mmCIF file with all atom_site columns, C-alpha atoms in Angstrom:
data_model
loop_
_atom_site.group_PDB
_atom_site.id
_atom_site.type_symbol
_atom_site.label_atom_id
_atom_site.label_alt_id
_atom_site.label_comp_id
_atom_site.label_asym_id
_atom_site.label_entity_id
_atom_site.label_seq_id
_atom_site.pdbx_PDB_ins_code
_atom_site.Cartn_x
_atom_site.Cartn_y
_atom_site.Cartn_z
_atom_site.occupancy
_atom_site.B_iso_or_equiv
_atom_site.pdbx_formal_charge
_atom_site.auth_seq_id
_atom_site.auth_comp_id
_atom_site.auth_asym_id
_atom_site.auth_atom_id
_atom_site.pdbx_PDB_model_num
ATOM 1   C CA . MET R 1 1   ? 268.269 362.228 273.255 1.00 0.00 ? 1   MET R CA 1
ATOM 2   C CA . THR R 1 2   ? 270.947 364.381 271.689 1.00 0.00 ? 2   THR R CA 1
ATOM 3   C CA . THR R 1 3   ? 274.577 364.188 272.578 1.00 0.00 ? 3   THR R CA 1
ATOM 4   C CA . SER R 1 4   ? 276.996 366.942 271.799 1.00 0.00 ? 4   SER R CA 1
ATOM 5   C CA . ARG R 1 5   ? 279.653 366.181 269.272 1.00 0.00 ? 5   ARG R CA 1
ATOM 6   C CA . PRO R 1 6   ? 283.175 366.118 270.729 1.00 0.00 ? 6   PRO R CA 1
ATOM 7   C CA . THR R 1 7   ? 285.851 368.526 269.544 1.00 0.00 ? 7   THR R CA 1
ATOM 8   C CA . PRO R 1 8   ? 287.860 367.203 266.582 1.00 0.00 ? 8   PRO R CA 1
ATOM 9   C CA . THR R 1 9   ? 291.065 367.065 268.648 1.00 0.00 ? 9   THR R CA 1
ATOM 10  C CA . PRO R 1 10  ? 291.061 365.556 272.150 1.00 0.00 ? 10  PRO R CA 1
ATOM 11  C CA . GLU R 1 11  ? 292.181 367.757 275.008 1.00 0.00 ? 11  GLU R CA 1
ATOM 12  C CA . GLY R 1 12  ? 295.964 367.782 275.373 1.00 0.00 ? 12  GLY R CA 1
ATOM 13  C CA . TYR R 1 13  ? 296.633 366.714 271.760 1.00 0.00 ? 13  TYR R CA 1
ATOM 14  C CA . THR R 1 14  ? 297.529 368.812 268.728 1.00 0.00 ? 14  THR R CA 1
ATOM 15  C CA . THR R 1 15  ? 296.065 368.457 265.260 1.00 0.00 ? 15  THR R CA 1
ATOM 16  C CA . VAL R 1 16  ? 298.989 366.333 264.100 1.00 0.00 ? 16  VAL R CA 1
ATOM 17  C CA . THR R 1 17  ? 300.338 363.702 266.491 1.00 0.00 ? 17  THR R CA 1
ATOM 18  C CA . PRO R 1 18  ? 303.517 361.863 265.460 1.00 0.00 ? 18  PRO R CA 1
ATOM 19  C CA . TRP R 1 19  ? 303.963 358.101 265.784 1.00 0.00 ? 19  TRP R CA 1
ATOM 20  C CA . ILE R 1 20  ? 307.378 356.583 266.369 1.00 0.00 ? 20  ILE R CA 1
ATOM 21  C CA . VAL R 1 21  ? 307.499 352.921 265.416 1.00 0.00 ? 21  VAL R CA 1
ATOM 22  C CA . THR R 1 22  ? 310.545 351.112 266.743 1.00 0.00 ? 22  THR R CA 1
ATOM 23  C CA . LYS R 1 23  ? 311.898 347.706 267.697 1.00 0.00 ? 23  LYS R CA 1
ATOM 24  C CA . ASP R 1 24  ? 312.211 348.746 271.375 1.00 0.00 ? 24  ASP R CA 1
ATOM 25  C CA . THR R 1 25  ? 309.598 351.232 272.546 1.00 0.00 ? 25  THR R CA 1
ATOM 26  C CA . ALA R 1 26  ? 310.549 350.745 276.197 1.00 0.00 ? 26  ALA R CA 1
ATOM 27  C CA . ALA R 1 27  ? 314.099 351.915 275.403 1.00 0.00 ? 27  ALA R CA 1
ATOM 28  C CA . LEU R 1 28  ? 312.705 354.842 273.402 1.00 0.00 ? 28  LEU R CA 1
ATOM 29  C CA . ILE R 1 29  ? 310.558 355.911 276.357 1.00 0.00 ? 29  ILE R CA 1
ATOM 30  C CA . ASP R 1 30  ? 313.611 355.715 278.627 1.00 0.00 ? 30  ASP R CA 1
ATOM 31  C CA . PHE R 1 31  ? 315.611 357.834 276.152 1.00 0.00 ? 31  PHE R CA 1
ATOM 32  C CA . ILE R 1 32  ? 313.025 360.592 275.649 1.00 0.00 ? 32  ILE R CA 1
ATOM 33  C CA . THR R 1 33  ? 312.383 360.739 279.392 1.00 0.00 ? 33  THR R CA 1
ATOM 34  C CA . GLU R 1 34  ? 316.077 361.269 280.117 1.00 0.00 ? 34  GLU R CA 1
ATOM 35  C CA . ALA R 1 35  ? 316.917 363.434 277.090 1.00 0.00 ? 35  ALA R CA 1
ATOM 36  C CA . PHE R 1 36  ? 313.800 365.576 276.715 1.00 0.00 ? 36  PHE R CA 1
ATOM 37  C CA . ASP R 1 37  ? 311.994 365.393 280.078 1.00 0.00 ? 37  ASP R CA 1
ATOM 38  C CA . ALA R 1 38  ? 309.181 363.390 278.494 1.00 0.00 ? 38  ALA R CA 1
ATOM 39  C CA . GLU R 1 39  ? 306.333 362.297 280.717 1.00 0.00 ? 39  GLU R CA 1
ATOM 40  C CA . GLU R 1 40  ? 305.076 358.783 280.015 1.00 0.00 ? 40  GLU R CA 1
ATOM 41  C CA . LEU R 1 41  ? 301.277 358.914 279.766 1.00 0.00 ? 41  LEU R CA 1
ATOM 42  C CA . SER R 1 42  ? 300.399 355.332 278.910 1.00 0.00 ? 42  SER R CA 1
ATOM 43  C CA . ARG R 1 43  ? 301.870 351.970 277.981 1.00 0.00 ? 43  ARG R CA 1
ATOM 44  C CA . LEU R 1 44  ? 299.899 348.951 276.800 1.00 0.00 ? 44  LEU R CA 1
ATOM 45  C CA . GLU R 1 45  ? 301.777 345.682 276.620 1.00 0.00 ? 45  GLU R CA 1
ATOM 46  C CA . VAL R 1 46  ? 300.209 343.085 274.349 1.00 0.00 ? 46  VAL R CA 1
ATOM 47  C CA . GLY R 1 47  ? 302.180 340.040 275.486 1.00 0.00 ? 47  GLY R CA 1
ATOM 48  C CA . ASP R 1 48  ? 305.805 338.958 275.812 1.00 0.00 ? 48  ASP R CA 1
ATOM 49  C CA . GLY R 1 49  ? 306.848 342.527 276.678 1.00 0.00 ? 49  GLY R CA 1
ATOM 50  C CA . VAL R 1 50  ? 305.712 343.868 273.300 1.00 0.00 ? 50  VAL R CA 1
ATOM 51  C CA . ILE R 1 51  ? 304.329 347.388 273.548 1.00 0.00 ? 51  ILE R CA 1
ATOM 52  C CA . GLY R 1 52  ? 301.243 347.728 271.376 1.00 0.00 ? 52  GLY R CA 1
ATOM 53  C CA . HIS R 1 53  ? 300.671 351.390 272.235 1.00 0.00 ? 53  HIS R CA 1
ATOM 54  C CA . ALA R 1 54  ? 302.396 354.012 274.336 1.00 0.00 ? 54  ALA R CA 1
ATOM 55  C CA . GLU R 1 55  ? 302.133 357.767 274.676 1.00 0.00 ? 55  GLU R CA 1
ATOM 56  C CA . ALA R 1 56  ? 304.424 360.383 276.157 1.00 0.00 ? 56  ALA R CA 1
ATOM 57  C CA . ARG R 1 57  ? 304.238 364.152 276.477 1.00 0.00 ? 57  ARG R CA 1
ATOM 58  C CA . ILE R 1 58  ? 307.262 366.228 275.508 1.00 0.00 ? 58  ILE R CA 1
ATOM 59  C CA . GLY R 1 59  ? 306.597 369.868 276.319 1.00 0.00 ? 59  GLY R CA 1
ATOM 60  C CA . ASP R 1 60  ? 303.115 370.572 274.965 1.00 0.00 ? 60  ASP R CA 1
ATOM 61  C CA . SER R 1 61  ? 303.086 367.697 272.453 1.00 0.00 ? 61  SER R CA 1
ATOM 62  C CA . ILE R 1 62  ? 302.118 364.065 272.685 1.00 0.00 ? 62  ILE R CA 1
ATOM 63  C CA . VAL R 1 63  ? 304.122 361.418 270.840 1.00 0.00 ? 63  VAL R CA 1
ATOM 64  C CA . MET R 1 64  ? 302.631 357.981 270.239 1.00 0.00 ? 64  MET R CA 1
ATOM 65  C CA . MET R 1 65  ? 304.797 354.879 269.953 1.00 0.00 ? 65  MET R CA 1
ATOM 66  C CA . PHE R 1 66  ? 304.592 351.124 269.468 1.00 0.00 ? 66  PHE R CA 1
ATOM 67  C CA . ASP R 1 67  ? 306.874 348.160 268.839 1.00 0.00 ? 67  ASP R CA 1
ATOM 68  C CA . SER R 1 68  ? 307.197 347.604 265.118 1.00 0.00 ? 68  SER R CA 1
ATOM 69  C CA . PRO R 1 69  ? 305.611 344.603 263.444 1.00 0.00 ? 69  PRO R CA 1
ATOM 70  C CA . PHE R 1 70  ? 307.078 345.800 260.111 1.00 0.00 ? 70  PHE R CA 1
ATOM 71  C CA . ALA R 1 71  ? 309.896 344.074 258.259 1.00 0.00 ? 71  ALA R CA 1
ATOM 72  C CA . ILE R 1 72  ? 311.615 347.381 257.425 1.00 0.00 ? 72  ILE R CA 1
ATOM 73  C CA . GLU R 1 73  ? 312.946 350.088 259.718 1.00 0.00 ? 73  GLU R CA 1
ATOM 74  C CA . THR R 1 74  ? 311.856 353.654 259.058 1.00 0.00 ? 74  THR R CA 1
ATOM 75  C CA . PRO R 1 75  ? 313.277 356.182 261.500 1.00 0.00 ? 75  PRO R CA 1
ATOM 76  C CA . GLY R 1 76  ? 311.118 358.972 262.831 1.00 0.00 ? 76  GLY R CA 1
ATOM 77  C CA . LEU R 1 77  ? 312.210 362.503 262.008 1.00 0.00 ? 77  LEU R CA 1
ATOM 78  C CA . LEU R 1 78  ? 310.997 364.927 264.663 1.00 0.00 ? 78  LEU R CA 1
ATOM 79  C CA . ARG R 1 79  ? 311.487 368.637 265.374 1.00 0.00 ? 79  ARG R CA 1
ATOM 80  C CA . LEU R 1 80  ? 311.652 369.649 269.013 1.00 0.00 ? 80  LEU R CA 1
ATOM 81  C CA . TYR R 1 81  ? 311.565 373.361 269.894 1.00 0.00 ? 81  TYR R CA 1
ATOM 82  C CA . VAL R 1 82  ? 313.530 374.124 273.060 1.00 0.00 ? 82  VAL R CA 1
ATOM 83  C CA . ASP R 1 83  ? 314.834 377.087 275.061 1.00 0.00 ? 83  ASP R CA 1
ATOM 84  C CA . ASP R 1 84  ? 318.499 376.016 274.848 1.00 0.00 ? 84  ASP R CA 1
ATOM 85  C CA . ALA R 1 85  ? 319.501 373.824 271.898 1.00 0.00 ? 85  ALA R CA 1
ATOM 86  C CA . ASP R 1 86  ? 323.083 373.331 273.071 1.00 0.00 ? 86  ASP R CA 1
ATOM 87  C CA . ALA R 1 87  ? 321.986 372.093 276.504 1.00 0.00 ? 87  ALA R CA 1
ATOM 88  C CA . VAL R 1 88  ? 319.340 369.735 275.078 1.00 0.00 ? 88  VAL R CA 1
ATOM 89  C CA . VAL R 1 89  ? 321.743 368.273 272.502 1.00 0.00 ? 89  VAL R CA 1
ATOM 90  C CA . HIS R 1 90  ? 324.256 367.716 275.317 1.00 0.00 ? 90  HIS R CA 1
ATOM 91  C CA . ARG R 1 91  ? 321.584 366.024 277.456 1.00 0.00 ? 91  ARG R CA 1
ATOM 92  C CA . ALA R 1 92  ? 320.450 363.844 274.535 1.00 0.00 ? 92  ALA R CA 1
ATOM 93  C CA . VAL R 1 93  ? 324.043 362.699 273.957 1.00 0.00 ? 93  VAL R CA 1
ATOM 94  C CA . LYS R 1 94  ? 324.359 361.901 277.654 1.00 0.00 ? 94  LYS R CA 1
ATOM 95  C CA . ALA R 1 95  ? 321.171 359.815 277.294 1.00 0.00 ? 95  ALA R CA 1
ATOM 96  C CA . GLY R 1 96  ? 322.683 357.800 274.416 1.00 0.00 ? 96  GLY R CA 1
ATOM 97  C CA . ALA R 1 97  ? 322.146 359.868 271.260 1.00 0.00 ? 97  ALA R CA 1
ATOM 98  C CA . THR R 1 98  ? 324.850 360.663 268.721 1.00 0.00 ? 98  THR R CA 1
ATOM 99  C CA . VAL R 1 99  ? 325.271 364.091 267.173 1.00 0.00 ? 99  VAL R CA 1
ATOM 100 C CA . VAL R 1 100 ? 324.299 364.241 263.511 1.00 0.00 ? 100 VAL R CA 1
ATOM 101 C CA . THR R 1 101 ? 324.505 368.042 263.156 1.00 0.00 ? 101 THR R CA 1
ATOM 102 C CA . GLU R 1 102 ? 326.307 370.353 265.577 1.00 0.00 ? 102 GLU R CA 1
ATOM 103 C CA . THR R 1 103 ? 324.088 373.231 266.720 1.00 0.00 ? 103 THR R CA 1
ATOM 104 C CA . THR R 1 104 ? 324.253 375.864 264.012 1.00 0.00 ? 104 THR R CA 1
ATOM 105 C CA . GLU R 1 105 ? 322.605 379.281 263.656 1.00 0.00 ? 105 GLU R CA 1
ATOM 106 C CA . LEU R 1 106 ? 320.648 379.527 260.408 1.00 0.00 ? 106 LEU R CA 1
ATOM 107 C CA . LEU R 1 107 ? 319.592 382.539 258.387 1.00 0.00 ? 107 LEU R CA 1
ATOM 108 C CA . TRP R 1 108 ? 315.966 382.699 259.568 1.00 0.00 ? 108 TRP R CA 1
ATOM 109 C CA . GLY R 1 109 ? 317.022 383.204 263.198 1.00 0.00 ? 109 GLY R CA 1
ATOM 110 C CA . ASP R 1 110 ? 316.926 379.662 264.581 1.00 0.00 ? 110 ASP R CA 1
ATOM 111 C CA . LYS R 1 111 ? 319.722 377.503 265.924 1.00 0.00 ? 111 LYS R CA 1
ATOM 112 C CA . VAL R 1 112 ? 319.367 373.837 265.009 1.00 0.00 ? 112 VAL R CA 1
ATOM 113 C CA . GLY R 1 113 ? 321.241 370.717 266.020 1.00 0.00 ? 113 GLY R CA 1
ATOM 114 C CA . ARG R 1 114 ? 320.306 367.135 265.175 1.00 0.00 ? 114 ARG R CA 1
ATOM 115 C CA . VAL R 1 115 ? 320.814 363.944 267.120 1.00 0.00 ? 115 VAL R CA 1
ATOM 116 C CA . ARG R 1 116 ? 320.132 360.303 266.304 1.00 0.00 ? 116 ARG R CA 1
ATOM 117 C CA . ASP R 1 117 ? 318.635 358.473 269.275 1.00 0.00 ? 117 ASP R CA 1
ATOM 118 C CA . PRO R 1 118 ? 319.754 354.923 270.127 1.00 0.00 ? 118 PRO R CA 1
ATOM 119 C CA . LEU R 1 119 ? 316.906 353.526 267.981 1.00 0.00 ? 119 LEU R CA 1
ATOM 120 C CA . GLY R 1 120 ? 317.772 355.486 264.820 1.00 0.00 ? 120 GLY R CA 1
ATOM 121 C CA . ASN R 1 121 ? 315.232 358.327 265.057 1.00 0.00 ? 121 ASN R CA 1
ATOM 122 C CA . ILE R 1 122 ? 316.536 361.784 264.207 1.00 0.00 ? 122 ILE R CA 1
ATOM 123 C CA . TRP R 1 123 ? 315.554 364.721 266.403 1.00 0.00 ? 123 TRP R CA 1
ATOM 124 C CA . TRP R 1 124 ? 315.863 368.291 265.115 1.00 0.00 ? 124 TRP R CA 1
ATOM 125 C CA . ILE R 1 125 ? 316.622 370.244 268.301 1.00 0.00 ? 125 ILE R CA 1
ATOM 126 C CA . GLN R 1 126 ? 315.602 373.776 267.428 1.00 0.00 ? 126 GLN R CA 1
ATOM 127 C CA . GLN R 1 127 ? 315.929 377.049 269.349 1.00 0.00 ? 127 GLN R CA 1
ATOM 128 C CA . ARG R 1 128 ? 314.406 380.314 268.179 1.00 0.00 ? 128 ARG R CA 1
ATOM 129 C CA . LEU R 1 129 ? 317.012 383.053 268.603 1.00 0.00 ? 129 LEU R CA 1
ATOM 130 C CA . ALA R 1 130 ? 315.329 385.950 266.787 1.00 0.00 ? 130 ALA R CA 1
ATOM 131 C CA . GLU R 1 131 ? 312.049 386.872 265.132 1.00 0.00 ? 131 GLU R CA 1
ATOM 132 C CA . LEU R 1 132 ? 313.336 388.260 261.826 1.00 0.00 ? 132 LEU R CA 1
ATOM 133 C CA . THR R 1 133 ? 311.508 390.195 259.138 1.00 0.00 ? 133 THR R CA 1
ATOM 134 C CA . PRO R 1 134 ? 311.524 388.896 255.546 1.00 0.00 ? 134 PRO R CA 1
ATOM 135 C CA . GLU R 1 135 ? 313.956 391.709 254.718 1.00 0.00 ? 135 GLU R CA 1
ATOM 136 C CA . GLN R 1 136 ? 316.366 390.664 257.474 1.00 0.00 ? 136 GLN R CA 1
ATOM 137 C CA . ILE R 1 137 ? 316.196 387.051 256.317 1.00 0.00 ? 137 ILE R CA 1
ATOM 138 C CA . ALA R 1 138 ? 316.884 388.142 252.721 1.00 0.00 ? 138 ALA R CA 1
ATOM 139 C CA . ALA R 1 139 ? 319.909 390.137 253.887 1.00 0.00 ? 139 ALA R CA 1
ATOM 140 C CA . ARG R 1 140 ? 321.224 387.162 255.853 1.00 0.00 ? 140 ARG R CA 1
ATOM 141 C CA . ALA R 1 141 ? 320.746 384.965 252.774 1.00 0.00 ? 141 ALA R CA 1
ATOM 142 C CA . GLN R 1 142 ? 323.496 387.045 251.107 1.00 0.00 ? 142 GLN R CA 1
ATOM 143 C CA . ASP R 1 143 ? 325.905 386.564 254.056 1.00 0.00 ? 143 ASP R CA 1
ATOM 144 C CA . PRO R 1 144 ? 328.503 383.816 253.343 1.00 0.00 ? 144 PRO R CA 1
ATOM 145 C CA . LYS R 1 145 ? 328.389 382.821 257.045 1.00 0.00 ? 145 LYS R CA 1
ATOM 146 C CA . TYR R 1 146 ? 324.757 381.715 256.703 1.00 0.00 ? 146 TYR R CA 1
ATOM 147 C CA . ALA R 1 147 ? 325.305 380.104 253.278 1.00 0.00 ? 147 ALA R CA 1
ATOM 148 C CA . LYS R 1 148 ? 328.121 378.027 254.801 1.00 0.00 ? 148 LYS R CA 1
ATOM 149 C CA . ALA R 1 149 ? 325.915 377.128 257.791 1.00 0.00 ? 149 ALA R CA 1
ATOM 150 C CA . MET R 1 150 ? 323.081 375.982 255.521 1.00 0.00 ? 150 MET R CA 1
ATOM 151 C CA . THR R 1 151 ? 325.458 373.908 253.372 1.00 0.00 ? 151 THR R CA 1
ATOM 152 C CA . TYR R 1 152 ? 326.761 372.211 256.503 1.00 0.00 ? 152 TYR R CA 1
ATOM 153 C CA . VAL R 1 153 ? 323.288 371.487 257.919 1.00 0.00 ? 153 VAL R CA 1
ATOM 154 C CA . GLN R 1 154 ? 322.009 370.134 254.602 1.00 0.00 ? 154 GLN R CA 1
ATOM 155 C CA . SER R 1 155 ? 325.038 367.865 254.148 1.00 0.00 ? 155 SER R CA 1
ATOM 156 C CA . SER R 1 156 ? 325.227 366.601 257.739 1.00 0.00 ? 156 SER R CA 1
ATOM 157 C CA . LEU R 1 157 ? 322.516 363.973 257.308 1.00 0.00 ? 157 LEU R CA 1
ATOM 158 C CA . GLY R 1 158 ? 324.728 362.159 254.815 1.00 0.00 ? 158 GLY R CA 1
ATOM 159 C CA . PRO R 1 159 ? 324.406 361.531 251.102 1.00 0.00 ? 159 PRO R CA 1
ATOM 160 C CA . ALA R 1 160 ? 321.095 362.326 249.494 1.00 0.00 ? 160 ALA R CA 1
ATOM 161 C CA . LEU R 1 161 ? 318.758 359.451 248.827 1.00 0.00 ? 161 LEU R CA 1
ATOM 162 C CA . PRO R 1 162 ? 318.290 358.569 245.183 1.00 0.00 ? 162 PRO R CA 1
ATOM 163 C CA . ALA R 1 163 ? 315.237 360.055 243.544 1.00 0.00 ? 163 ALA R CA 1
ATOM 164 C CA . PRO R 1 164 ? 312.218 357.729 243.489 1.00 0.00 ? 164 PRO R CA 1
ATOM 165 C CA . ARG R 1 165 ? 311.900 355.713 240.291 1.00 0.00 ? 165 ARG R CA 1
ATOM 166 C CA . ARG R 1 166 ? 308.997 356.643 238.092 1.00 0.00 ? 166 ARG R CA 1
ATOM 167 C CA . HIS R 1 167 ? 307.297 353.911 236.095 1.00 0.00 ? 167 HIS R CA 1
#
């Protein structure tokens, strides 16, 4: 008896699926539902209210989550493409996020704003404004308006982390 081999990626998933590991997955699910219209797909509690696995769909992407057993906190950094970056940033703030980067138009034709959710994850809220040619992008790279915008966006996350030590 031969069985057909399944596709490499299950239906409804993309090739890369992000995990968000947090101290309070239930609160994260509440936040992404309110801020980004996420649809909770599954939640598996493993005792004492601890979530061992959860999944939610945001737009056409699935995000996996679980309550962290790790001693250190590492925030997730996620890009979310939307139709209206200003409106989504506003909604995320209403849901409990804080603005890290005000929405800013960048030289390649996108507007980006960043928010930190109540659990420390940073969401790049990105809106495509224009489909630019390489020549148009190069011209914009010479415009002080876009240089200033890029400087702001790069500095808005705070001071750079020190370079890793090499042994």
